[in-house]
Tab-separated table of C-alpha atoms in Angstrom:
chain	number	residue	atom	x	y	z
A	1449	UNK	CA	1.165	18.250	0.933
A	1450	UNK	CA	0.360	20.191	4.126
A	1451	UNK	CA	3.410	19.902	5.836
A	1452	UNK	CA	2.536	17.633	9.111
A	1453	UNK	CA	4.799	14.758	8.295
A	1454	UNK	CA	2.507	12.183	6.793
A	1455	UNK	CA	1.622	11.262	3.122
A	1456	UNK	CA	-1.675	12.951	1.718
A	1457	UNK	CA	-3.117	12.431	-1.779
A	1458	UNK	CA	-4.058	14.291	-4.771
A	1459	UNK	CA	-6.325	12.845	-7.490
A	1460	UNK	CA	-6.495	13.312	-11.114
A	1461	UNK	CA	-10.215	12.970	-11.989
A	1462	UNK	CA	-11.786	12.184	-15.792
A	1463	UNK	CA	-14.531	13.439	-17.316
A	1464	UNK	CA	-14.246	17.097	-16.675
A	1465	UNK	CA	-14.583	16.633	-13.068
A	1466	UNK	CA	-12.383	18.871	-10.760
A	1467	UNK	CA	-9.324	17.370	-9.163
A	1468	UNK	CA	-9.285	17.005	-5.474
A	1469	UNK	CA	-6.862	16.856	-2.427
A	1470	UNK	CA	-7.045	14.705	0.275
A	1471	UNK	CA	-5.286	15.014	3.750
A	1472	UNK	CA	-4.363	12.116	6.008
A	1473	UNK	CA	-4.849	12.476	9.733
A	1474	UNK	CA	-1.553	10.546	10.324
A	1475	UNK	CA	-3.598	7.136	10.690
A	1476	UNK	CA	-4.330	6.635	7.158
A	1477	UNK	CA	-7.693	8.184	7.363
A	1478	UNK	CA	-8.107	10.882	4.543
A	1479	UNK	CA	-10.631	13.888	4.450
A	1480	UNK	CA	-11.550	16.011	1.324
A	1481	UNK	CA	-9.535	19.125	1.548
A	1482	UNK	CA	-12.657	20.711	-0.323
A	1483	UNK	CA	-10.460	21.812	-2.932
A	1484	UNK	CA	-11.654	21.613	-6.654
A	1485	UNK	CA	-9.030	22.142	-8.901
A	1486	UNK	CA	-9.804	22.548	-12.455
A	1487	UNK	CA	-12.298	20.756	-14.520
A	1488	UNK	CA	-10.235	19.156	-17.265
A	1489	UNK	CA	-10.437	15.710	-18.474
A	1490	UNK	CA	-7.252	14.599	-16.062
A	1491	UNK	CA	-5.420	11.409	-16.627
A	1492	UNK	CA	-2.234	11.776	-14.142
A	1493	UNK	CA	-0.722	14.052	-11.644
A	1494	UNK	CA	2.887	14.428	-9.998
A	1495	UNK	CA	3.889	16.223	-6.851
A	1496	UNK	CA	7.168	17.872	-6.543
A	1497	UNK	CA	8.365	21.095	-5.504
A	1498	UNK	CA	8.626	22.984	-8.532
A	1499	UNK	CA	9.271	26.692	-7.313
A	1500	UNK	CA	11.709	25.777	-4.617
A	1501	UNK	CA	10.091	26.883	-1.672
A	1502	UNK	CA	10.313	23.604	0.396
A	1503	UNK	CA	6.585	22.207	-0.229
A	1504	UNK	CA	4.863	19.886	-2.834
A	1505	UNK	CA	3.323	21.641	-5.847
A	1506	UNK	CA	1.679	19.607	-8.602
A	1507	UNK	CA	1.349	19.169	-12.809
A	1508	UNK	CA	-1.663	17.507	-13.789
A	1509	UNK	CA	-1.782	15.719	-17.344
A	1510	UNK	CA	-4.821	16.385	-18.994
A	1511	UNK	CA	-6.465	14.744	-22.240
A	1512	UNK	CA	-8.995	15.438	-24.816
A	1513	UNK	CA	-7.037	18.318	-25.969
A	1514	UNK	CA	-6.777	20.243	-22.824
A	1515	UNK	CA	-3.551	21.949	-21.630
A	1516	UNK	CA	-1.780	20.478	-18.762
A	1517	UNK	CA	-1.790	22.588	-15.748
A	1518	UNK	CA	0.690	23.372	-12.862
A	1519	UNK	CA	-0.868	23.947	-9.219
A	1520	UNK	CA	1.258	25.945	-6.893
A	1521	UNK	CA	1.011	25.168	-3.294
A	1522	UNK	CA	1.230	28.605	-1.867
A	1523	UNK	CA	-0.407	28.676	1.763
A	1524	UNK	CA	3.104	28.223	3.444
A	1525	UNK	CA	3.072	24.473	2.668
A	1526	UNK	CA	-0.421	23.799	4.354
A	1527	UNK	CA	-1.701	22.115	1.126
A	1528	UNK	CA	-3.742	24.999	-0.532
A	1529	UNK	CA	-3.252	24.990	-4.281
A	1530	UNK	CA	-3.389	27.773	-6.772
A	1531	UNK	CA	-3.507	27.652	-10.404
A	1532	UNK	CA	-0.201	28.890	-11.958
A	1533	UNK	CA	-1.969	30.046	-15.116
A	1534	UNK	CA	0.107	28.130	-17.278
A	1535	UNK	CA	-1.308	26.004	-20.079
A	1536	UNK	CA	1.403	23.590	-21.151
A	1537	UNK	CA	0.462	21.817	-24.552
A	1538	UNK	CA	-2.902	20.903	-25.832
A	1539	UNK	CA	-2.829	17.727	-26.695
A	1540	UNK	CA	-4.056	14.183	-25.114
A	1541	UNK	CA	-1.697	13.975	-22.398
A	1542	UNK	CA	-1.727	10.801	-20.102
A	1543	UNK	CA	1.132	10.885	-17.820
A	1544	UNK	CA	3.679	13.050	-16.321
A	1545	UNK	CA	6.953	12.703	-14.314
A	1546	UNK	CA	9.105	15.006	-12.486
A	1547	UNK	CA	12.719	15.079	-12.732
A	1548	UNK	CA	15.849	17.228	-12.801
A	1549	UNK	CA	16.675	16.218	-16.565
A	1550	UNK	CA	18.927	19.197	-17.329
A	1551	UNK	CA	21.142	19.025	-14.221
A	1552	UNK	CA	20.290	22.514	-13.055
A	1553	UNK	CA	18.913	21.502	-9.593
A	1554	UNK	CA	15.246	22.027	-10.095
A	1555	UNK	CA	12.411	19.793	-11.074
A	1556	UNK	CA	11.766	19.552	-14.951
A	1557	UNK	CA	8.845	17.365	-16.280
A	1558	UNK	CA	8.352	14.786	-18.978
A	1559	UNK	CA	4.670	14.280	-20.464
A	1560	UNK	CA	3.504	11.474	-22.148
A	1561	UNK	CA	1.055	11.954	-24.811
A	1562	UNK	CA	-1.243	9.637	-26.773
A	1563	UNK	CA	-0.693	9.416	-30.563
A	1564	UNK	CA	1.364	12.460	-30.416
A	1565	UNK	CA	4.903	13.179	-29.410
A	1566	UNK	CA	6.041	12.917	-26.039
A	1567	UNK	CA	7.464	16.502	-24.419
A	1568	UNK	CA	9.804	17.434	-21.945
A	1569	UNK	CA	9.354	20.913	-20.284
A	1570	UNK	CA	12.029	22.701	-18.428
A	1571	UNK	CA	11.833	24.578	-15.211
A	1572	UNK	CA	13.354	28.046	-14.801
A	1573	UNK	CA	13.633	27.403	-10.821
A	1574	UNK	CA	10.488	29.473	-9.807
A	1575	UNK	CA	8.066	26.896	-11.184
A	1576	UNK	CA	7.572	28.362	-14.868
A	1577	UNK	CA	7.971	25.637	-17.448
A	1578	UNK	CA	9.361	25.971	-20.921
A	1579	UNK	CA	8.656	23.549	-23.860
A	1580	UNK	CA	12.168	22.273	-24.515
A	1581	UNK	CA	11.167	21.606	-28.259
A	1582	UNK	CA	11.554	17.868	-28.132
A	1583	UNK	CA	9.241	15.760	-29.946
A	1584	UNK	CA	9.705	12.093	-28.615
A	1585	UNK	CA	8.324	9.274	-30.715
A	1586	UNK	CA	4.904	9.259	-31.893
A	1587	UNK	CA	3.357	6.233	-30.077
A	1588	UNK	CA	0.084	5.975	-28.056
A	1589	UNK	CA	2.040	6.608	-24.768
A	1590	UNK	CA	0.119	6.012	-21.454
A	1591	UNK	CA	2.945	6.216	-18.652
A	1592	UNK	CA	6.509	7.583	-18.347
A	1593	UNK	CA	8.949	7.028	-15.639
A	1594	UNK	CA	12.393	8.560	-14.845
A	1595	UNK	CA	15.679	6.582	-13.849
A	1596	UNK	CA	19.412	6.590	-14.614
A	1597	UNK	CA	19.253	3.718	-16.637
A	1598	UNK	CA	23.159	3.982	-18.328
A	1599	UNK	CA	24.722	4.866	-14.898
A	1600	UNK	CA	26.093	8.250	-16.345
A	1601	UNK	CA	24.437	10.535	-13.523
A	1602	UNK	CA	21.592	11.962	-15.270
A	1603	UNK	CA	17.723	11.085	-15.643
A	1604	UNK	CA	16.826	8.909	-18.547
A	1605	UNK	CA	13.389	7.814	-19.284
A	1606	UNK	CA	11.093	4.962	-20.318
A	1607	UNK	CA	7.500	5.228	-21.660
A	1608	UNK	CA	5.125	2.884	-21.753
A	1609	UNK	CA	2.945	2.674	-24.964
A	1610	UNK	CA	-0.520	1.079	-25.704
A	1611	UNK	CA	-0.420	-1.749	-28.225
A	1612	UNK	CA	3.111	-0.627	-29.319
A	1613	UNK	CA	6.531	-1.153	-28.216
A	1614	UNK	CA	7.725	0.611	-25.016
A	1615	UNK	CA	10.655	2.904	-25.545
A	1616	UNK	CA	13.927	4.039	-23.630
A	1617	UNK	CA	15.058	7.440	-24.020
A	1618	UNK	CA	18.704	8.229	-23.102
A	1619	UNK	CA	19.619	11.631	-21.776
A	1620	UNK	CA	22.628	12.474	-23.660
A	1621	UNK	CA	23.332	15.745	-21.566
A	1622	UNK	CA	24.745	18.879	-22.711
A	1623	UNK	CA	28.079	17.384	-24.262
A	1624	UNK	CA	28.920	20.321	-26.309
A	1625	UNK	CA	28.241	22.664	-23.448
A	1626	UNK	CA	26.325	25.060	-25.818
A	1627	UNK	CA	23.717	25.290	-22.928
A	1628	UNK	CA	20.933	23.519	-24.859
A	1629	UNK	CA	18.601	21.628	-22.729
A	1630	UNK	CA	19.672	17.739	-22.904
A	1631	UNK	CA	18.352	15.805	-25.562
A	1632	UNK	CA	16.414	12.268	-24.787
A	1633	UNK	CA	17.519	9.781	-27.759
A	1634	UNK	CA	15.223	6.857	-28.176
A	1635	UNK	CA	17.898	4.968	-30.136
A	1636	UNK	CA	21.504	6.323	-28.897
A	1637	UNK	CA	23.322	3.168	-30.760
A	1638	UNK	CA	21.570	4.070	-33.831
A	1639	UNK	CA	22.692	7.261	-35.201
A	1640	UNK	CA	21.104	7.101	-38.599
A	1641	UNK	CA	17.450	6.201	-36.609
A	1642	UNK	CA	16.794	3.147	-39.040
A	1643	UNK	CA	16.096	0.583	-36.226
A	1644	UNK	CA	13.137	1.244	-33.693
A	1645	UNK	CA	14.641	1.432	-30.100
A	1646	UNK	CA	11.908	-0.529	-28.063
A	1647	UNK	CA	11.505	-2.735	-25.137
A	1648	UNK	CA	8.690	-5.197	-25.718
A	1649	UNK	CA	5.585	-4.999	-27.463
A	1650	UNK	CA	2.082	-4.940	-26.038
A	1651	UNK	CA	-0.555	-3.013	-24.183
A	1652	UNK	CA	1.253	-1.700	-21.465
A	1653	UNK	CA	-0.564	0.682	-19.098
A	1654	UNK	CA	2.077	2.024	-16.750
A	1655	UNK	CA	6.038	1.584	-16.233
A	1656	UNK	CA	8.131	2.023	-13.038
A	1657	UNK	CA	11.734	1.878	-12.328
A	1658	UNK	CA	13.489	-0.071	-9.291
A	1659	UNK	CA	16.306	-2.342	-8.695
A	1660	UNK	CA	14.347	-5.627	-9.286
A	1661	UNK	CA	17.245	-8.020	-9.351
A	1662	UNK	CA	19.215	-6.017	-6.851
A	1663	UNK	CA	22.388	-5.610	-8.696
A	1664	UNK	CA	22.745	-1.874	-8.058
A	1665	UNK	CA	21.162	-0.588	-11.293
A	1666	UNK	CA	17.549	0.630	-12.418
A	1667	UNK	CA	15.454	-2.119	-13.906
A	1668	UNK	CA	11.873	-1.740	-15.564
A	1669	UNK	CA	8.621	-3.323	-15.039
A	1670	UNK	CA	5.892	-2.310	-17.291
A	1671	UNK	CA	2.042	-3.424	-16.125
A	1672	UNK	CA	-0.227	-4.374	-18.581
A	1673	UNK	CA	-4.014	-4.373	-18.614
A	1674	UNK	CA	-5.313	-6.906	-16.407
A	1675	UNK	CA	-8.937	-8.692	-17.037
A	1676	UNK	CA	-10.436	-9.130	-13.573
A	1677	UNK	CA	-14.049	-10.411	-12.667
A	1678	UNK	CA	-15.169	-6.561	-12.806
A	1679	UNK	CA	-13.824	-5.653	-16.175
A	1680	UNK	CA	-10.452	-4.074	-17.319
A	1681	UNK	CA	-8.002	-2.632	-14.614
A	1682	UNK	CA	-6.221	0.552	-16.108
A	1683	UNK	CA	-4.194	1.773	-13.384
A	1684	UNK	CA	-0.746	3.366	-12.960
A	1685	UNK	CA	1.753	2.423	-10.244
A	1686	UNK	CA	5.046	3.566	-8.354
A	1687	UNK	CA	7.652	1.589	-6.965
A	1688	UNK	CA	7.340	0.727	-3.307
A	1689	UNK	CA	8.354	-2.085	-0.847
A	1690	UNK	CA	4.921	-3.276	-0.107
A	1691	UNK	CA	5.632	-6.595	1.287
A	1692	UNK	CA	8.209	-5.345	3.667
A	1693	UNK	CA	10.995	-7.410	2.616
A	1694	UNK	CA	13.422	-4.538	2.203
A	1695	UNK	CA	13.371	-4.898	-1.754
A	1696	UNK	CA	11.263	-3.388	-4.056
A	1697	UNK	CA	10.311	-6.054	-6.568
A	1698	UNK	CA	7.833	-7.600	-8.479
A	1699	UNK	CA	6.448	-9.443	-5.668
A	1700	UNK	CA	5.333	-6.159	-4.202
A	1701	UNK	CA	3.145	-5.942	-7.579
A	1702	UNK	CA	1.605	-9.160	-6.997
A	1703	UNK	CA	0.763	-8.127	-3.538
A	1704	UNK	CA	-1.001	-5.154	-4.986
A	1705	UNK	CA	-2.780	-7.084	-7.663
A	1706	UNK	CA	-4.100	-9.717	-5.369
A	1707	UNK	CA	-5.447	-7.439	-3.006
A	1708	UNK	CA	-7.433	-5.354	-5.655
A	1709	UNK	CA	-8.496	-8.600	-7.792
A	1710	UNK	CA	-10.143	-10.311	-4.794
A	1711	UNK	CA	-13.990	-9.923	-4.825
A	1712	UNK	CA	-15.690	-7.389	-3.063
A	1713	UNK	CA	-15.785	-7.944	0.786
A	1714	UNK	CA	-12.917	-10.183	0.947
């Protein structure tokens, strides 16, 4: 976030604690930047260049009826964030993902909401978001991820739901050329919407996309509640090659869980 070539971090904090930005010295040592961003019940944060100036901005998903917020990295990319003043929705948001869903070259957003329809927010290219008007499902959604699952060149979405079937939403694009933002369809093969479009059932906590079977397309892995010695682990995840074998796969998740489930000091 500060433009020095290494990976920094932004943390979404719950219980009305400010969100924080941690800068990396390049050796994996993080220092609190001293920024206190908002005081909402934050659940999730996504980083991306929403205003097209070449640095990373942020959108924060907030819970407990509080609006989601957009934070702009204005200080020439040095990692100082300013509240854009946007209040996006007022529900119980649990997750946010960036992706260019309408194909205009900027980052839009999809927000997963708990016991409320999930929403898609369209970016005007300058970091100002408008509700697309889509109300996607009404599940207890806890995580969302983008990927081109049907191979048609646009971004689709998978939503992980708590205690309910997970859902896949297909981006139908602007097929009639009327300029209306793309529609995400959870049951594209069921035009009358008489059958649920779902992928599995259970208490999923997050979902990620990656080519798990090395066949050239996106697969999905949902991560469910894990009971460990110290209680319930409720955590998000993103795809990465943790074990360095050149493949993003479930073994990488195993490596992470193995490390985090060791007793303290091991």
